[in-house]
mmCIF file of C-alpha atoms in Angstrom:
data_model
loop_
_atom_site.group_PDB
_atom_site.id
_atom_site.type_symbol
_atom_site.label_atom_id
_atom_site.label_comp_id
_atom_site.label_asym_id
_atom_site.label_seq_id
_atom_site.Cartn_x
_atom_site.Cartn_y
_atom_site.Cartn_z
ATOM 1 C CA LYS A 1 20.022 134.869 63.123
ATOM 2 C CA GLN A 2 18.449 131.501 64.736
ATOM 3 C CA GLU A 3 20.774 129.911 67.258
ATOM 4 C CA VAL A 4 19.960 126.379 68.561
ATOM 5 C CA THR A 5 21.513 125.189 71.883
ATOM 6 C CA GLN A 6 21.484 121.684 73.130
ATOM 7 C CA ILE A 7 22.319 120.670 76.820
ATOM 8 C CA PRO A 8 23.859 118.571 77.951
ATOM 9 C CA ALA A 9 26.515 118.105 75.411
ATOM 10 C CA ALA A 10 27.117 114.510 76.645
ATOM 11 C CA LEU A 11 25.115 112.087 78.838
ATOM 12 C CA SER A 12 25.769 108.749 80.352
ATOM 13 C CA VAL A 13 23.030 106.682 81.921
ATOM 14 C CA PRO A 14 22.341 103.013 82.960
ATOM 15 C CA GLU A 15 20.145 100.938 80.836
ATOM 16 C CA GLY A 16 16.443 101.211 81.687
ATOM 17 C CA GLU A 17 16.499 104.630 82.796
ATOM 18 C CA ASN A 18 14.030 107.365 81.454
ATOM 19 C CA LEU A 19 16.092 110.448 80.115
ATOM 20 C CA VAL A 20 15.487 113.849 78.760
ATOM 21 C CA LEU A 21 17.527 115.788 76.041
ATOM 22 C CA ASN A 22 16.966 119.360 76.012
ATOM 23 C CA CYS A 23 16.968 122.040 72.902
ATOM 24 C CA SER A 24 16.344 125.725 73.029
ATOM 25 C CA PHE A 25 16.292 128.225 69.953
ATOM 26 C CA THR A 26 16.385 131.985 69.944
ATOM 27 C CA ASP A 27 13.898 132.898 67.152
ATOM 28 C CA SER A 28 10.205 131.491 67.813
ATOM 29 C CA ALA A 29 9.216 132.135 64.099
ATOM 30 C CA ILE A 30 9.624 128.546 62.963
ATOM 31 C CA TYR A 31 7.799 126.120 60.663
ATOM 32 C CA ASN A 32 8.858 123.001 62.619
ATOM 33 C CA LEU A 33 11.560 121.390 65.007
ATOM 34 C CA GLN A 34 13.049 118.159 64.073
ATOM 35 C CA TRP A 35 14.950 115.612 66.182
ATOM 36 C CA PHE A 36 17.740 113.321 64.500
ATOM 37 C CA ARG A 37 19.831 110.684 65.484
ATOM 38 C CA GLN A 38 23.410 110.195 64.210
ATOM 39 C CA ASP A 39 25.534 107.044 64.743
ATOM 40 C CA PRO A 40 29.329 107.400 64.530
ATOM 41 C CA GLY A 41 30.662 107.883 60.892
ATOM 42 C CA LYS A 42 27.036 107.767 59.470
ATOM 43 C CA GLY A 43 24.298 110.132 58.195
ATOM 44 C CA LEU A 44 21.480 111.462 60.148
ATOM 45 C CA THR A 45 18.151 109.586 60.840
ATOM 46 C CA SER A 46 14.993 111.511 61.357
ATOM 47 C CA LEU A 47 13.278 110.760 64.537
ATOM 48 C CA LEU A 48 10.348 113.140 64.989
ATOM 49 C CA LEU A 49 9.079 116.238 63.372
ATOM 50 C CA ILE A 50 6.976 118.715 65.463
ATOM 51 C CA GLN A 51 5.011 121.440 63.506
ATOM 52 C CA SER A 52 4.914 124.810 64.882
ATOM 53 C CA SER A 53 1.210 124.307 65.606
ATOM 54 C CA GLN A 54 1.562 121.040 67.547
ATOM 55 C CA ARG A 55 2.843 120.655 71.128
ATOM 56 C CA GLU A 56 4.326 117.198 71.055
ATOM 57 C CA GLN A 57 4.808 114.099 68.646
ATOM 58 C CA THR A 58 5.362 110.323 69.777
ATOM 59 C CA SER A 59 7.050 107.525 67.978
ATOM 60 C CA GLY A 60 7.585 104.415 70.248
ATOM 61 C CA ARG A 61 9.703 105.044 73.234
ATOM 62 C CA LEU A 62 10.266 108.650 72.065
ATOM 63 C CA ASN A 63 8.383 111.732 72.948
ATOM 64 C CA ALA A 64 9.145 115.211 71.774
ATOM 65 C CA SER A 65 7.507 118.289 72.936
ATOM 66 C CA LEU A 66 7.696 121.854 71.760
ATOM 67 C CA ASP A 67 6.936 125.125 73.533
ATOM 68 C CA LYS A 68 7.447 127.709 70.747
ATOM 69 C CA SER A 69 6.740 130.842 72.827
ATOM 70 C CA SER A 70 9.586 129.801 75.316
ATOM 71 C CA GLY A 71 11.842 128.525 72.542
ATOM 72 C CA ARG A 72 12.263 125.062 73.949
ATOM 73 C CA SER A 73 11.885 121.531 73.192
ATOM 74 C CA THR A 74 12.550 118.133 74.872
ATOM 75 C CA LEU A 75 13.179 114.767 73.655
ATOM 76 C CA TYR A 76 12.021 112.252 76.248
ATOM 77 C CA ILE A 77 13.443 108.471 76.045
ATOM 78 C CA ALA A 78 11.719 105.996 78.014
ATOM 79 C CA ALA A 79 13.425 102.726 79.238
ATOM 80 C CA SER A 80 16.690 103.392 77.542
ATOM 81 C CA GLN A 81 18.589 100.596 75.939
ATOM 82 C CA PRO A 82 22.264 100.415 74.877
ATOM 83 C CA GLY A 83 21.114 100.471 71.167
ATOM 84 C CA ASP A 84 19.908 104.084 71.889
ATOM 85 C CA SER A 85 23.734 105.208 72.267
ATOM 86 C CA ALA A 86 24.212 107.732 69.559
ATOM 87 C CA THR A 87 24.394 111.605 69.192
ATOM 88 C CA TYR A 88 20.992 113.300 69.232
ATOM 89 C CA LEU A 89 20.631 116.540 67.121
ATOM 90 C CA CYS A 90 17.821 119.187 67.205
ATOM 91 C CA ALA A 91 17.150 121.371 64.265
ATOM 92 C CA VAL A 92 14.662 124.141 63.450
ATOM 93 C CA CYS A 93 13.233 125.078 60.109
ATOM 94 C CA GLY A 94 12.697 128.811 59.998
ATOM 95 C CA ALA A 95 9.407 130.345 58.824
ATOM 96 C CA GLY A 96 9.399 131.035 55.197
ATOM 97 C CA SER A 97 12.484 128.939 54.407
ATOM 98 C CA TYR A 98 13.521 125.234 53.909
ATOM 99 C CA GLN A 99 16.737 125.854 55.882
ATOM 100 C CA LEU A 100 17.432 123.904 58.963
ATOM 101 C CA THR A 101 19.451 125.266 61.869
ATOM 102 C CA PHE A 102 21.138 122.457 63.850
ATOM 103 C CA GLY A 103 22.337 122.356 67.551
ATOM 104 C CA LYS A 104 25.739 120.708 68.244
ATOM 105 C CA GLY A 105 24.121 117.488 69.590
ATOM 106 C CA THR A 106 23.907 115.537 72.658
ATOM 107 C CA LYS A 107 26.072 112.556 72.893
ATOM 108 C CA LEU A 108 24.104 109.773 74.798
ATOM 109 C CA SER A 109 25.684 106.581 76.085
ATOM 110 C CA VAL A 110 23.514 104.029 77.745
ATOM 111 C CA ILE A 111 25.495 101.531 79.792
ATOM 112 C CA PRO A 112 24.499 97.870 79.875
ATOM 113 C CA ASP B 1 11.960 103.719 51.004
ATOM 114 C CA VAL B 2 13.564 107.171 50.323
ATOM 115 C CA LYS B 3 17.055 106.863 48.817
ATOM 116 C CA VAL B 4 19.736 109.639 48.935
ATOM 117 C CA THR B 5 22.847 108.300 47.540
ATOM 118 C CA GLN B 6 26.121 109.982 47.881
ATOM 119 C CA SER B 7 29.011 108.936 45.333
ATOM 120 C CA SER B 8 31.771 108.265 47.879
ATOM 121 C CA ARG B 9 31.948 107.338 51.733
ATOM 122 C CA TYR B 10 35.608 108.388 51.753
ATOM 123 C CA LEU B 11 37.723 110.744 49.629
ATOM 124 C CA VAL B 12 41.296 111.876 49.871
ATOM 125 C CA LYS B 13 42.287 114.834 47.697
ATOM 126 C CA ARG B 14 45.279 117.309 47.172
ATOM 127 C CA THR B 15 45.411 120.961 48.107
ATOM 128 C CA GLY B 16 44.419 122.895 44.921
ATOM 129 C CA GLU B 17 42.475 120.058 43.232
ATOM 130 C CA LYS B 18 39.020 120.507 41.957
ATOM 131 C CA VAL B 19 36.700 118.197 43.746
ATOM 132 C CA PHE B 20 33.340 117.020 42.803
ATOM 133 C CA LEU B 21 30.788 115.496 45.395
ATOM 134 C CA GLU B 22 27.712 113.842 43.976
ATOM 135 C CA CYS B 23 24.321 113.404 45.611
ATOM 136 C CA VAL B 24 21.359 111.471 43.874
ATOM 137 C CA GLN B 25 17.915 111.061 45.025
ATOM 138 C CA ASP B 26 14.961 108.972 43.894
ATOM 139 C CA MET B 27 12.118 110.820 45.084
ATOM 140 C CA ASP B 28 11.690 113.559 42.492
ATOM 141 C CA HIS B 29 12.102 116.292 44.911
ATOM 142 C CA GLU B 30 12.665 119.909 43.922
ATOM 143 C CA ASN B 31 14.738 120.643 46.906
ATOM 144 C CA MET B 32 18.058 119.312 47.776
ATOM 145 C CA PHE B 33 20.750 120.356 50.468
ATOM 146 C CA TRP B 34 24.430 120.214 51.069
ATOM 147 C CA TYR B 35 25.636 120.419 54.558
ATOM 148 C CA ARG B 36 29.199 120.054 56.184
ATOM 149 C CA GLN B 37 29.714 118.665 59.626
ATOM 150 C CA ASP B 38 32.716 119.530 61.896
ATOM 151 C CA PRO B 39 33.407 118.771 65.573
ATOM 152 C CA GLY B 40 32.369 121.529 67.842
ATOM 153 C CA LEU B 41 30.749 123.450 64.822
ATOM 154 C CA GLY B 42 27.805 121.165 64.086
ATOM 155 C CA LEU B 43 26.044 120.829 60.803
ATOM 156 C CA ARG B 44 26.160 123.903 58.558
ATOM 157 C CA LEU B 45 24.320 124.376 55.455
ATOM 158 C CA ILE B 46 26.640 125.202 52.406
ATOM 159 C CA TYR B 47 23.916 125.519 49.338
ATOM 160 C CA PHE B 48 20.734 124.387 48.479
ATOM 161 C CA SER B 49 18.631 123.909 45.255
ATOM 162 C CA TYR B 50 14.906 124.411 44.861
ATOM 163 C CA ASP B 51 14.839 123.251 41.346
ATOM 164 C CA VAL B 52 16.766 122.458 38.258
ATOM 165 C CA LYS B 53 19.465 125.135 37.629
ATOM 166 C CA MET B 54 18.145 127.007 40.589
ATOM 167 C CA LYS B 55 20.423 127.417 43.731
ATOM 168 C CA GLU B 56 20.671 129.649 46.821
ATOM 169 C CA LYS B 57 23.539 130.212 49.224
ATOM 170 C CA GLY B 58 23.524 128.793 52.819
ATOM 171 C CA ASP B 59 25.524 130.003 55.685
ATOM 172 C CA ILE B 60 29.030 128.845 54.349
ATOM 173 C CA PRO B 61 29.060 129.087 50.650
ATOM 174 C CA GLU B 62 32.712 130.500 50.319
ATOM 175 C CA GLY B 63 35.001 128.253 48.388
ATOM 176 C CA TYR B 64 32.177 126.034 47.074
ATOM 177 C CA SER B 65 29.766 126.128 44.089
ATOM 178 C CA VAL B 66 27.100 123.834 43.122
ATOM 179 C CA SER B 67 25.565 122.289 39.886
ATOM 180 C CA ARG B 68 21.910 120.950 39.329
ATOM 181 C CA GLU B 69 21.572 119.981 35.780
ATOM 182 C CA LYS B 70 19.003 117.142 36.364
ATOM 183 C CA LYS B 71 16.366 116.887 39.136
ATOM 184 C CA GLU B 72 17.818 113.885 40.737
ATOM 185 C CA ARG B 73 21.513 114.957 40.907
ATOM 186 C CA PHE B 74 23.009 117.833 42.973
ATOM 187 C CA SER B 75 26.817 118.262 42.805
ATOM 188 C CA LEU B 76 28.922 120.128 45.343
ATOM 189 C CA ILE B 77 32.154 121.592 43.758
ATOM 190 C CA LEU B 78 35.126 122.587 45.512
ATOM 191 C CA GLU B 79 36.859 124.836 43.156
ATOM 192 C CA SER B 80 40.500 124.772 44.598
ATOM 193 C CA ALA B 81 40.374 122.283 47.549
ATOM 194 C CA SER B 82 42.016 123.662 50.785
ATOM 195 C CA THR B 83 42.924 121.834 53.976
ATOM 196 C CA ASN B 84 40.151 123.742 55.946
ATOM 197 C CA GLN B 85 37.681 121.913 53.750
ATOM 198 C CA THR B 86 38.471 118.596 55.133
ATOM 199 C CA SER B 87 35.097 117.531 56.749
ATOM 200 C CA MET B 88 32.121 115.276 56.603
ATOM 201 C CA TYR B 89 29.744 116.212 53.712
ATOM 202 C CA LEU B 90 26.064 115.399 53.971
ATOM 203 C CA CYS B 91 23.350 115.759 51.307
ATOM 204 C CA ALA B 92 19.715 115.729 52.178
ATOM 205 C CA ILE B 93 16.107 116.061 50.582
ATOM 206 C CA PRO B 94 12.652 116.683 52.119
ATOM 207 C CA ALA B 95 11.301 113.159 52.456
ATOM 208 C CA GLY B 96 7.623 113.194 53.084
ATOM 209 C CA THR B 97 4.477 113.380 51.111
ATOM 210 C CA GLY B 98 2.100 116.404 50.958
ATOM 211 C CA TYR B 99 2.531 119.959 51.711
ATOM 212 C CA PRO B 100 3.932 122.285 52.816
ATOM 213 C CA LEU B 101 7.499 120.941 51.790
ATOM 214 C CA SER B 102 8.839 122.673 54.662
ATOM 215 C CA ASN B 103 7.038 120.446 56.980
ATOM 216 C CA GLN B 104 8.631 117.249 55.661
ATOM 217 C CA PRO B 105 11.360 115.775 57.620
ATOM 218 C CA GLN B 106 14.734 115.976 56.075
ATOM 219 C CA HIS B 107 16.397 112.653 54.829
ATOM 220 C CA PHE B 108 20.085 112.376 54.737
ATOM 221 C CA GLY B 109 22.552 110.428 52.839
ATOM 222 C CA ASP B 110 25.379 108.477 54.639
ATOM 223 C CA GLY B 111 27.791 111.352 54.091
ATOM 224 C CA THR B 112 31.180 111.677 52.342
ATOM 225 C CA ARG B 113 34.252 112.159 54.600
ATOM 226 C CA LEU B 114 36.723 114.258 52.577
ATOM 227 C CA SER B 115 40.200 114.572 53.501
ATOM 228 C CA ILE B 116 42.328 117.519 51.831
ATOM 229 C CA LEU B 117 46.004 116.700 52.175
#
């Protein structure tokens, strides 16, 4: 059974810093890996999707990488801003399925 | 813009009641998903539907059923609500274009925070 782990569970950084969030998964047979953002009391917002054949995806200040063979992904946030404060969730879509398996998230606080 | 609408943001019900949570999408997608989210446990899939009247169990289907009579609407039913079903419930659909559908990012509704007293 697929398991997804996110480290650290919480992170606090000063504004302007670059930071990396980590995600690992146990079964490398995946279609894709997705990163989401969740603000308190709200639903999830899709940030980036990396297909299994890709190594990375970029959107603005966000860059996500995927190393399928080692079961790891990172989300890099450049020049962090207070508006980036949220919980970031990683999820993998298993091969042959539409089902997402989620990590428990990293709660990010960017201090002005 | 993709729209996934959940009928209620907050809901309070009593133990033993039959509870209906509704989700409506405007993308004409075959696939719709119901998750619950709990502190320390993360998001877990309850049920998903891959077409009208078609459904499959997710990781935690016990105590729940679903209904998909029309393509745009997917209902989650708590047959006899219990306090351990107090949670945040989230509906989602794949939200891109093109194929395969499994490579489309999932788009979520705003969630329903359900309290069972």
